[in-house]
XYZ file of C-alpha atoms in Angstrom:
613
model
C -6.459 -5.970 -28.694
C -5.712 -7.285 -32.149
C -2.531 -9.895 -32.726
C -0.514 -9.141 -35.183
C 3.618 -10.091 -36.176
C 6.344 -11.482 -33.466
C 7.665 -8.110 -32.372
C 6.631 -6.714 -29.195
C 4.163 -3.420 -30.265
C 3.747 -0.750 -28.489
C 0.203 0.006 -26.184
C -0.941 3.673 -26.966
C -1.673 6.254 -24.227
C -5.241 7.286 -24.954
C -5.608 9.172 -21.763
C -4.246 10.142 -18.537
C -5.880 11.860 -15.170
C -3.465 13.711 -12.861
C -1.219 16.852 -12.683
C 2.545 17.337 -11.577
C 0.862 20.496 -8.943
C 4.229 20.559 -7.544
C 6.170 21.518 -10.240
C 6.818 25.548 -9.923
C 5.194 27.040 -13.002
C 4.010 23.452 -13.893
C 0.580 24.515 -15.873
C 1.173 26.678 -19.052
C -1.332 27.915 -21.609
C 0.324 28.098 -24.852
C 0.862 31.465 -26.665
C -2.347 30.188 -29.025
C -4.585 30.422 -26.095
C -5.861 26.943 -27.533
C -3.882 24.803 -24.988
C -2.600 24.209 -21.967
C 0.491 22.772 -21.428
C 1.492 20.611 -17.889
C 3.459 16.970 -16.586
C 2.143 14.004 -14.962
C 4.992 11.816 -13.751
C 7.396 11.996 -16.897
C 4.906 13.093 -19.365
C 4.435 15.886 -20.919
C 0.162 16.547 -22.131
C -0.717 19.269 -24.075
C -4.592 19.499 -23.165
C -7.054 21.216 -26.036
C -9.106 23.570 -23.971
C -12.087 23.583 -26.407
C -12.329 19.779 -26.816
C -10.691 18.496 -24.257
C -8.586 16.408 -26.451
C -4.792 15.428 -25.061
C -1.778 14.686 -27.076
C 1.476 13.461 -25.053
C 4.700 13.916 -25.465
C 7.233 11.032 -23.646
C 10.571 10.993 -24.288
C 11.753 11.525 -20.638
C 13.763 8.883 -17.838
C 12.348 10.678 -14.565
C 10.089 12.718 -13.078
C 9.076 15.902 -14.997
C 10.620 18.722 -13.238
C 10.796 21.961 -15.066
C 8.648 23.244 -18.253
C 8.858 26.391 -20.442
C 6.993 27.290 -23.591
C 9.176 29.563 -25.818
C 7.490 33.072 -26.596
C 6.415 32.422 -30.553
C 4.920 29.128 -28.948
C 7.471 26.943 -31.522
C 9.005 25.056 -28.578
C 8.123 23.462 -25.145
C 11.565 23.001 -22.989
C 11.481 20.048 -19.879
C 13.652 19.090 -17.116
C 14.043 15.888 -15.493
C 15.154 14.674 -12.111
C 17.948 11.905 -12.432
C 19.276 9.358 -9.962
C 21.938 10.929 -7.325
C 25.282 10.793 -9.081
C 23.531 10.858 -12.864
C 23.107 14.050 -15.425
C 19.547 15.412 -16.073
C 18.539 15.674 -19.526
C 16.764 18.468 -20.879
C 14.336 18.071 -23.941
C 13.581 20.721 -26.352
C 10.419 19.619 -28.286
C 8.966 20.755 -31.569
C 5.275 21.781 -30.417
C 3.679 21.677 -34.307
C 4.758 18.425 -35.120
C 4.683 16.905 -31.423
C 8.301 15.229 -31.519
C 11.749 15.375 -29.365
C 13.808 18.370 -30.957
C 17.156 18.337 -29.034
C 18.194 16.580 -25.597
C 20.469 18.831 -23.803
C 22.740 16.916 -20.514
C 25.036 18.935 -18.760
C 23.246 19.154 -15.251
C 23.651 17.355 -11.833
C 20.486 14.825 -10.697
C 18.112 17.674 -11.555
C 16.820 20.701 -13.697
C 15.323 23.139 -11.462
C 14.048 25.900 -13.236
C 13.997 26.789 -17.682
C 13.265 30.320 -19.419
C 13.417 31.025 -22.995
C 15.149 34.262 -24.475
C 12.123 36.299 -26.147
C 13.223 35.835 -29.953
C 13.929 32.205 -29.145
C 17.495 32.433 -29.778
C 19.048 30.957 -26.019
C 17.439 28.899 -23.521
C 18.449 29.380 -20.120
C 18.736 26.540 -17.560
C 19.052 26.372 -13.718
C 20.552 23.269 -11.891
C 19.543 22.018 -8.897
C 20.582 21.511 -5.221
C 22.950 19.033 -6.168
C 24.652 21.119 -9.085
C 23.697 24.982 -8.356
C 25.329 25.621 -11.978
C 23.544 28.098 -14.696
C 23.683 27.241 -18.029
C 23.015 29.024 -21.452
C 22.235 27.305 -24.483
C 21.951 27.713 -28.493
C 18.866 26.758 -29.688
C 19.934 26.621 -33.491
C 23.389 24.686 -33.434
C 21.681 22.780 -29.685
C 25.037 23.327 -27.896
C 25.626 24.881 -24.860
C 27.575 28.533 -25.300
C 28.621 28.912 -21.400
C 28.000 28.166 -17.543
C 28.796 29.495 -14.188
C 27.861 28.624 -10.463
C 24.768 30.388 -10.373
C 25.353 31.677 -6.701
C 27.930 33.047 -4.348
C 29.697 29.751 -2.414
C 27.963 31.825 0.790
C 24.653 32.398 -0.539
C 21.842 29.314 -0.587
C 20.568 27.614 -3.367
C 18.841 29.375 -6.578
C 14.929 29.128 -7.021
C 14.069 31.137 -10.223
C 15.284 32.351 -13.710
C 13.680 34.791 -15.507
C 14.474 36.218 -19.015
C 13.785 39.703 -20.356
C 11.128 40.436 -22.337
C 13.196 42.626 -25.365
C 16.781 41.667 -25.212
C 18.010 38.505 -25.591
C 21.535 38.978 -23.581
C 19.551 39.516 -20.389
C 18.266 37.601 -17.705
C 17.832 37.571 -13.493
C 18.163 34.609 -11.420
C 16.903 34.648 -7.509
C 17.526 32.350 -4.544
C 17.824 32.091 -0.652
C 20.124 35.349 0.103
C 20.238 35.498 -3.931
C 19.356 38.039 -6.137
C 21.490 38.466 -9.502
C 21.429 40.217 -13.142
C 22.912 38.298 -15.928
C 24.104 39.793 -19.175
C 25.678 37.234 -21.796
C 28.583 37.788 -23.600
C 28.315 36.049 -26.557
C 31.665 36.965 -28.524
C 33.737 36.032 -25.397
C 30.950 33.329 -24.317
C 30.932 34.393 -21.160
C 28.068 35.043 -18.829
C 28.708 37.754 -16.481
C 26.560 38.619 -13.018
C 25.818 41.742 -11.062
C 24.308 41.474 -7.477
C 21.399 43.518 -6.580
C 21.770 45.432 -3.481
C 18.609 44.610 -1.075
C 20.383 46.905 1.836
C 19.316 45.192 4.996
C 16.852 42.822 3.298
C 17.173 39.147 3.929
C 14.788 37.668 1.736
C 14.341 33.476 -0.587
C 13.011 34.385 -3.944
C 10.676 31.673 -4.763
C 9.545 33.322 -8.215
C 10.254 36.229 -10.905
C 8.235 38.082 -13.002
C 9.972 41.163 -15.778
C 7.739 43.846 -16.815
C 6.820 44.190 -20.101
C 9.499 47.491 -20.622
C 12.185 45.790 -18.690
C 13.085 48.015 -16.332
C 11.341 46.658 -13.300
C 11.110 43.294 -12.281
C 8.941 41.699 -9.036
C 10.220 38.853 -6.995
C 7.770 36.340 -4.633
C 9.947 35.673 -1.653
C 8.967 33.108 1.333
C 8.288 35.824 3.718
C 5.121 36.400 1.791
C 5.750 39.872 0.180
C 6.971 41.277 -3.493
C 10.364 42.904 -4.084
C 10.238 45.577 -6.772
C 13.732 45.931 -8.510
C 15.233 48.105 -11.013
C 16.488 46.176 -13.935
C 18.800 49.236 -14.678
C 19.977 50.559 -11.239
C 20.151 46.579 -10.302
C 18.764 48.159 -7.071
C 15.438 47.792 -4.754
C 12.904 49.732 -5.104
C 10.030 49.103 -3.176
C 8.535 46.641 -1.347
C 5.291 45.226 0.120
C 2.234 44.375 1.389
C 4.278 45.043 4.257
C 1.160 44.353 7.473
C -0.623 42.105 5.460
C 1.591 39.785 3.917
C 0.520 36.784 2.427
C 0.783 33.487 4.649
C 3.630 30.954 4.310
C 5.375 32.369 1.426
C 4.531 33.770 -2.418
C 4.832 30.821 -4.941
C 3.702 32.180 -7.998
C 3.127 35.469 -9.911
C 2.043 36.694 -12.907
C 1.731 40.491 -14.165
C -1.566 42.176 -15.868
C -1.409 44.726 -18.606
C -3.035 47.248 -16.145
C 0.028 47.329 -13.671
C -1.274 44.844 -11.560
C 0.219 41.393 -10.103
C -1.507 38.214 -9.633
C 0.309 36.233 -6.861
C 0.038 32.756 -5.266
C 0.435 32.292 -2.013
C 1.161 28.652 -0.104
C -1.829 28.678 2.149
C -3.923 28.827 -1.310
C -4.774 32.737 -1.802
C -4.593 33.502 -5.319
C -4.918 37.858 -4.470
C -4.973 41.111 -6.979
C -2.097 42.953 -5.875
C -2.299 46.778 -7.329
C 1.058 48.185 -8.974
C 0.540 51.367 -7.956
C 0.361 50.603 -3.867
C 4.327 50.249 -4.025
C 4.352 53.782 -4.374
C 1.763 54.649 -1.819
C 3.178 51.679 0.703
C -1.130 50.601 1.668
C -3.900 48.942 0.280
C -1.803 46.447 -1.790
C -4.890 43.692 -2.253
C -7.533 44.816 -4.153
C -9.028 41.070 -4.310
C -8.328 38.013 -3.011
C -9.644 34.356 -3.212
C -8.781 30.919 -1.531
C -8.472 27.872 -3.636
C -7.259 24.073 -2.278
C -3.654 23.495 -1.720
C -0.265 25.888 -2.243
C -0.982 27.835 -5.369
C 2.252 26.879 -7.251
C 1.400 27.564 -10.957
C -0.665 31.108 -12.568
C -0.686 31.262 -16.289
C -1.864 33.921 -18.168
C -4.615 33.132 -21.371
C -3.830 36.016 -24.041
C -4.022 39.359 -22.410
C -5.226 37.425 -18.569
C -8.622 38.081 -19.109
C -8.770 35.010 -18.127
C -6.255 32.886 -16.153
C -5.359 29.157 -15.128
C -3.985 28.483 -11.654
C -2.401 24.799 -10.682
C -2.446 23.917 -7.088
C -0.216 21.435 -5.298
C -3.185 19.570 -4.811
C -3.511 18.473 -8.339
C -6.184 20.647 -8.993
C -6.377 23.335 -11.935
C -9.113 26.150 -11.656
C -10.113 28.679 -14.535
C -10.371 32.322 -12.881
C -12.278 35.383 -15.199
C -10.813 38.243 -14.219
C -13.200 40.874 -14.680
C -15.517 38.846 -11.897
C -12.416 37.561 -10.153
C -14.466 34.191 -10.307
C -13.076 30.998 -10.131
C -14.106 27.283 -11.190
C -12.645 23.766 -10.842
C -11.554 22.694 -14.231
C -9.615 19.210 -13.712
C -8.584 17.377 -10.422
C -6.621 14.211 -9.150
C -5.020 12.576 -6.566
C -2.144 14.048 -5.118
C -0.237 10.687 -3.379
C -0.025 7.102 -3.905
C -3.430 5.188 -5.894
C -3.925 2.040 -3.635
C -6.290 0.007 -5.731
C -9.039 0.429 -8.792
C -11.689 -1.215 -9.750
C -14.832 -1.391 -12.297
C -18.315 -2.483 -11.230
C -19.005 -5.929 -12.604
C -19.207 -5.871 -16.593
C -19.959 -2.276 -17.246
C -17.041 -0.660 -18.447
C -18.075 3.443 -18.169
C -17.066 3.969 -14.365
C -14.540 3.076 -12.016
C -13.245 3.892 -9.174
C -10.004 4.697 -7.166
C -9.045 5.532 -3.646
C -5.888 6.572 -2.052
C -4.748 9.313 0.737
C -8.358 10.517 2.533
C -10.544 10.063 -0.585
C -11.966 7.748 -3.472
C -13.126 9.071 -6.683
C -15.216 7.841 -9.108
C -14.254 8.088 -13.095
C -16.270 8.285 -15.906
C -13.562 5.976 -18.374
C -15.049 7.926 -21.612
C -14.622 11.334 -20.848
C -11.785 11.199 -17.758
C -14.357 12.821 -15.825
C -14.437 12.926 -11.644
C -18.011 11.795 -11.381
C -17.761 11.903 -7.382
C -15.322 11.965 -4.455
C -16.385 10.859 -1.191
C -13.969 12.657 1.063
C -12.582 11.320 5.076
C -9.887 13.441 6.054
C -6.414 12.299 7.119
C -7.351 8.632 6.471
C -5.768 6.275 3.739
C -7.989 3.984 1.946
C -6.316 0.801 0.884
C -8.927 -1.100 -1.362
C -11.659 -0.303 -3.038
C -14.088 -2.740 -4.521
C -18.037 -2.350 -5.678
C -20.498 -4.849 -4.882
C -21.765 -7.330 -7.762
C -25.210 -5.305 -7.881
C -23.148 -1.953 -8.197
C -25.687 -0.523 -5.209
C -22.645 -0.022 -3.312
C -19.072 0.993 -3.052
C -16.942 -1.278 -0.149
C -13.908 -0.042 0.721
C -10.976 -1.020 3.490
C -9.259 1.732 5.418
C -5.704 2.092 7.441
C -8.083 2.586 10.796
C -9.285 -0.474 10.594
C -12.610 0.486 9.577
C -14.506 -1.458 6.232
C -16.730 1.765 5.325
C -19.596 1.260 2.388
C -21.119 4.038 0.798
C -23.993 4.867 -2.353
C -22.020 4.949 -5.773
C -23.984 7.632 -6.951
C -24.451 10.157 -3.939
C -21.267 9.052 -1.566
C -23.885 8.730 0.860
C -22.204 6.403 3.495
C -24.288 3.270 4.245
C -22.583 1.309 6.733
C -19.371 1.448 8.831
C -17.853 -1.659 10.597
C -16.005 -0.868 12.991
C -12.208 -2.154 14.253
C -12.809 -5.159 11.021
C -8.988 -5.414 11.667
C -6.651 -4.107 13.939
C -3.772 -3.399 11.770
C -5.636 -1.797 8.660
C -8.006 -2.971 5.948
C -5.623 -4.231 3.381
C -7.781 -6.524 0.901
C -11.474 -6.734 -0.183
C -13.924 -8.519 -2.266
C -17.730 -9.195 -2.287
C -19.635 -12.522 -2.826
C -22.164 -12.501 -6.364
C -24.968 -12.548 -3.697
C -24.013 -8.823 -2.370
C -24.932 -10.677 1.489
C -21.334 -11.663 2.022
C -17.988 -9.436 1.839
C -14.788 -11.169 2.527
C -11.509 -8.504 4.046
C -8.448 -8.887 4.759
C -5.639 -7.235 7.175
C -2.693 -5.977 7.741
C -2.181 -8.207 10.801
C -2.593 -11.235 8.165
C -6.360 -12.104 9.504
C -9.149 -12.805 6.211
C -12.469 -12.409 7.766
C -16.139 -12.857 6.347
C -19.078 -10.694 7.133
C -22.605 -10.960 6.528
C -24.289 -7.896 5.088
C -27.496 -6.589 5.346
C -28.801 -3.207 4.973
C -29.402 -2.663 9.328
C -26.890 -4.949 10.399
C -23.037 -6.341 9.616
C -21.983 -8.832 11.487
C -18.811 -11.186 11.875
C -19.419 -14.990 10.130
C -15.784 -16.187 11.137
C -12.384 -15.241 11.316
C -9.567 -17.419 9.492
C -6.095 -17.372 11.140
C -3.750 -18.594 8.890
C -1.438 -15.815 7.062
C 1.575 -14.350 8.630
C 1.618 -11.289 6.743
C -0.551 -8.711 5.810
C -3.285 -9.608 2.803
C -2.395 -7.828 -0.193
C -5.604 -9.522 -2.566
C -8.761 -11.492 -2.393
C -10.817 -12.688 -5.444
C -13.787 -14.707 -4.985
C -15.155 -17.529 -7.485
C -18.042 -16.934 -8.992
C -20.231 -19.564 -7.180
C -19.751 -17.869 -3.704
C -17.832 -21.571 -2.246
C -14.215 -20.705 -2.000
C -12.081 -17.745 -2.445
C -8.163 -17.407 -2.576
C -5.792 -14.790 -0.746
C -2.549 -13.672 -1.893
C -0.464 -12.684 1.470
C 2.894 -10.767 1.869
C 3.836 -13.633 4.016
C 4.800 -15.977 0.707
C 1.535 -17.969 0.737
C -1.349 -17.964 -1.173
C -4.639 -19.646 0.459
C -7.487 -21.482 -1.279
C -10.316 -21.190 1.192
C -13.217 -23.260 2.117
C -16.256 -20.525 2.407
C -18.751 -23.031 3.564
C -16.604 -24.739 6.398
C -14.384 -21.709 6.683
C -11.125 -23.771 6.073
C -8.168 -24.021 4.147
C -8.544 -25.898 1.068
C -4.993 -25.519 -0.292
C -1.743 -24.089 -0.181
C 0.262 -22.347 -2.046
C 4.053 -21.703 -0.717
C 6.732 -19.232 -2.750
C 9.764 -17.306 -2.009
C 8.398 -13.848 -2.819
C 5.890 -11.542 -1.168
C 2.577 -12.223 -3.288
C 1.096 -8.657 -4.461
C -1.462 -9.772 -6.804
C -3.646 -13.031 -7.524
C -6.369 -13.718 -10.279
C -8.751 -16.772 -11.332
C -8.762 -17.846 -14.698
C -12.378 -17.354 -16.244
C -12.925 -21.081 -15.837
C -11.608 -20.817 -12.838
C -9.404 -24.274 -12.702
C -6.421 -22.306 -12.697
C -4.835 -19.027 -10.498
C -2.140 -16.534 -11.797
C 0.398 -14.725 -9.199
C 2.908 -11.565 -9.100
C 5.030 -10.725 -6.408
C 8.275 -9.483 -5.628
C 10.151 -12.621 -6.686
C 9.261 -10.393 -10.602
C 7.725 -14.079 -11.901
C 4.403 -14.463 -13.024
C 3.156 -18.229 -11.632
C 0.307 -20.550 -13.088
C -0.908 -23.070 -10.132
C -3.886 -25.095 -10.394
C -6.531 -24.785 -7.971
C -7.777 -28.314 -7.776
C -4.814 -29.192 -5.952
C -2.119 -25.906 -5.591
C 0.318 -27.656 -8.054
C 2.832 -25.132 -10.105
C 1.666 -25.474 -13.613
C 4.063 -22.777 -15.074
C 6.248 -20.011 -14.076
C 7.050 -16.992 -16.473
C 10.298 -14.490 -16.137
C 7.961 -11.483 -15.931
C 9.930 -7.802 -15.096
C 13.181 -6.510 -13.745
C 11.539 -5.583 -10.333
C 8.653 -6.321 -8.407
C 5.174 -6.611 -10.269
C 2.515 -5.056 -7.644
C -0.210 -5.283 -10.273
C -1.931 -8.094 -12.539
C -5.610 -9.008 -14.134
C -6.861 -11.278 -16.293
C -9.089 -10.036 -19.673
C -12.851 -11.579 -19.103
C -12.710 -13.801 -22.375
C -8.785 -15.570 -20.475
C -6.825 -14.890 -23.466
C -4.629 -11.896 -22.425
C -3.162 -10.538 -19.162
C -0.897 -7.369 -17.754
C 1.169 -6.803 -15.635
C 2.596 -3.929 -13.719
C 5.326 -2.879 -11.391
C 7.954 -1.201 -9.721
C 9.751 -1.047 -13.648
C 7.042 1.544 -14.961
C 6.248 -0.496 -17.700
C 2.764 -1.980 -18.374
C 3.101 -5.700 -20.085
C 0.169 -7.555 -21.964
C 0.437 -11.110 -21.888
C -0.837 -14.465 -24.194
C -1.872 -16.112 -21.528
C -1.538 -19.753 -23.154
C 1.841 -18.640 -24.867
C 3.482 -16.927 -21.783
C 5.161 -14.228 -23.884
C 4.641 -10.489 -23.869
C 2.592 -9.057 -27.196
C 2.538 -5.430 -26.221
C 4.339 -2.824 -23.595
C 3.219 0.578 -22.781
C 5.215 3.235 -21.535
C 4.229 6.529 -20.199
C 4.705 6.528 -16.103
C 7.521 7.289 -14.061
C 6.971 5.900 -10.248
C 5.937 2.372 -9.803
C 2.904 0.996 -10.835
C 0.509 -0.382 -8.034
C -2.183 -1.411 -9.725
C -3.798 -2.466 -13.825
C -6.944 -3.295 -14.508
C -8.335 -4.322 -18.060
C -12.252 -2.503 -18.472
C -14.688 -5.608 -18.755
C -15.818 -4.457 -22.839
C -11.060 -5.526 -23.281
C -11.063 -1.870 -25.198
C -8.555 -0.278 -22.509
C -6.258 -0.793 -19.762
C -6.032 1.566 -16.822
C -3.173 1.614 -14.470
C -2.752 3.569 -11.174
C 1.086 4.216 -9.794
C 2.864 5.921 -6.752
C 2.464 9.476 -7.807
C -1.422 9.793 -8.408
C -1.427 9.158 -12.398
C -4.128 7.283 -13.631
C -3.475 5.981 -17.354
């Protein structure tokens, strides 16, 4: 954390945790078989699968929503999701030198779906919802050659695009009561569509897969069976498992060199379906496997002797086909990180909770070094005690639940600690004290022992729910930050308010200064305020985002500070200058929480969609 020159630098991304597993074909391994290729938020990471090393490439407004890796491997292709009543850009990188190539903006509030022509001539792109438009584009000159609606005004909205694998003029696009052929004109620049009769078939094509001599291609449809169509006849062929159709809907597929299909269904079977049933109308799964969440993503490595499947669940397992076993390569949290937190001064672990789970991180490797699991629950705060023998943490039943940081054994449960929702909480240096606080506004200390919690006294005094509690270091007084616009310097010996501090703004986040004689504050009011503590005085008050900043801490040695909110951004402070030294970039929902690691190398940040940075 060097200072350097009056400019604001840049913070680098060194590494992020977390997986887009709801993008459709989201998870990619590149035509090198050396890396795989995914989003998190509105990055793009290209992961090294022998070392593990990620490189990122950021150049988008909004959420990742599409990806497509060219055939030759030359070019990655991303969509974005835009505000309603904005164009969606589409960026056409340069994978061998890592940078933007093209943008490409012609679409309504989102990109739904990408394909690449096989000699890397056109790129194909598929609006959404809100713009149901298909257009083709010129890679070389980067302009768009023509468009169309992509569907009949009666027919629903299009899922899929899929490209052939010899000819360059030829692609299929399916839907909800959609099903078309597209050949491309380019001396007229037209692009011109033939239907393909499904007779009295009623089917929503979810996914598309060509064979390799284009003259069949398979189509995943909700019902939970494959449609086999002829590329020439444009008519059905086949289709099936028929009786034992795959439950709520086929999300993925991928075809095998032997003939075979790998689909992905939504109740998380990833099944071997043979080629050769279609003709014989039985035994279509040879093998089948269930993996956690909707299977959303297969990608093939080389020849899919081995393959890569990405659940909606954040999770990405590596599957050998020859065994048809399966392991657990990388996984994350799926919704909203609540809070974060390192044990005191050791800087290798931390840990984060959010919707039924916290995990703990190693901060070296982005390893998950354990998840203690309870189902349908959200955990709002997570803290470890100043001995690290044990992780604390608040829950939305009410419950303050403690368990051991290295098995997840749990150690304790206190029961109904607050009757809207653990919200806030923090542990004394002695480990015999914790300190919570509530939805329902209440801050309450218990004592702690390793047979018995019990309640030392409950202080009334916020209005709104607790959204932070830090503790000074000599166990006497602690201060809240509320949603109610106070912030409340308490008395831990008499259990009384000390001081007061009023503001127009619901607080989100409060810190003490390493010597303690001072307190910093974010909130929704998007300032940054300095009050002392001796007597709850406004020292200073600093102009700190656009929106609301949900997330601030203090470095150990008091020089620096972030910040973090609802603008994406991460800001690092002078904390005796008030002025911003570096941003970082790299998220694209709001940021709930920073924290700098007590050795000042890194900052980690938590947001709304599950990436950890």
């Amino acid at each position: 954390m060097e200072e350097s020159g009056e400019s604001i630098r840049q913070l680098q991304l060194v590494s992020t945790i977390g997986f887009s597993g709801d993008l459709h074909k989201g998870l990619i391994v590149h035509p090198d078989r050396q890396h795989l290729i995914h989003a998190i938020g509105s990055t793009i990471v290209i992961q090294d699968l022998g070392n593990g090393s990620q490189k990122f490439l950021s150049g988008h407004t909004g959420d990742v929503s599409c990806l497509a890796v060219s055939r030759s491997g030359r070019y990655i292709a991303s969509g974005q999701v835009a505000p309603m009543g904005f164009k969606a850009d589409i960026i056409i990188w340069d994978v061998e030198k890592r940078m933007l190539k093209c943008r490409l903006t012609l679409h309504k509030v989102r990109v739904h779906a990408l394909a690449f022509s096989p000699n890397d001539k056109f790129l194909v792109s598929l609006g959404g919802q809100d713009d149901g438009c298909i257009v083709v584009w010129d890679i070389a000159s980067e302009q768009a050659i023509c468009g169309s609606p992509a569907a009949l005004q009666s027919a629903g909205v299009t899922h899929a695009v899929a490209y052939a694998n010899h000819n360059d003029y030829k692609f299929v696009t399916g839907g909800n009561q959609t099903l078309r052929i597209w050949e491309l004109d380019l001396p007229n620049r037209k692009i011109r569509p033939t239907d393909c009769g499904l007779g009295q078939l009623k089917r929503v094509v979810k996914c598309i897969e060509v064979n390799d001599e284009d003259s069949i291609f398979y189509c995943g449809t909700t019902t939970g069976d494959i449609l086999q169509v002829n590329m020439n006849t444009h008519l059905i062929r086949d289709y099936g498992p028929q009786k034992e159709r795959l439950s709520l809907g086929i999300l993925s597929l991928s075809l095998l060199t032997t003939g075979d299909i790998v689909a992905g269904a939504g109740d998380g079977t990833v099944a071997i379906i043979s080629g050769a049933a279609f003709a014989k109308k039985k035994n279509y799964i040879k093998q089948s496997v269930k993996v956690n969440g909707p299977v959303t993503s297969i990608s093939l490595r080389g020849q899919g002797h081995q393959f890569f499947v990405g659940t909606e669940f954040a999770e990405i397992y590596r599957f050998n086909l020859a065994e048809f076993s399966h392991e657990l390569v990388s996984t994350s949290h799926y919704g909203a990180i609540h809070d974060i937190n390192f044990p005191l001064g050791y800087s290798d672990v931390f840990a984060t909770c959010s919707k039924n789970d916290i995990r703990v991180w190693n901060a070296n490797t982005s390893k998950l070094l354990l998840r203690i699991t309870v189902p349908n629950i959200i955990c709002e705060t997570v803290d470890f005690t100043r001995d690290g023998k044990s992780i604390i943490s608040g829950w939305n039943d009410g419950k303050i639940r403690a368990f051991a940081p290295e098995t997840g054994r749990e150690l304790y449960t206190i029961h109904d600690a607050h009757n809207k929702g653990v919200t806030a909480i923090a542990s004394t240096s002695d480990c015999r004290k914790i300190v919570s606080g509530g939805g329902e506004g209440q801050v309450r200390v218990w004592q702690i022992s390793s047979n018995k919690q019990s309640l030392l006294e409950a202080m009334k005094e916020h209005k709104g729910s607790v959204s932070c509690i830090k503790i000074r270091q000599n166990d006497q007084e602690c201060v809240t930050a509320s949603t109610d616009g106070t912030c409340i310097i308490w008395d831990l010996q008499r259990f009384v308010r000390n001081q007061i501090i009023f503001a127009n703004t619901l607080f989100k986040g409060v810190c003490y200064r390493p010597d303690e004689c001072q307190i910093i504050t974010c909130g929704t009011d998007r300032k940054v305020g300095y009050w002392e503590t001796y007597d709850g005085t406004q020292i200073r008050e600093l102009e700190g985002s656009k929106s609301s900043i949900n997330g601030l801490d203090i470095a150990p040695d008091g020089l620096f500070f972030v910040t973090g909110g609802a603008d994406k951004v991460i800001k690092m402070w002078k904390y005796n200058d008030g002025e911003v030294e570096y941003i970082g970039h790299g998220h694209s929902s709001d940021i709930l929480r920073v924290k700098i690691c007590p050795n000042q190398k890194h900052i980690i940040s938590v947001s709304v969609d599950g990436a950890i940075m």
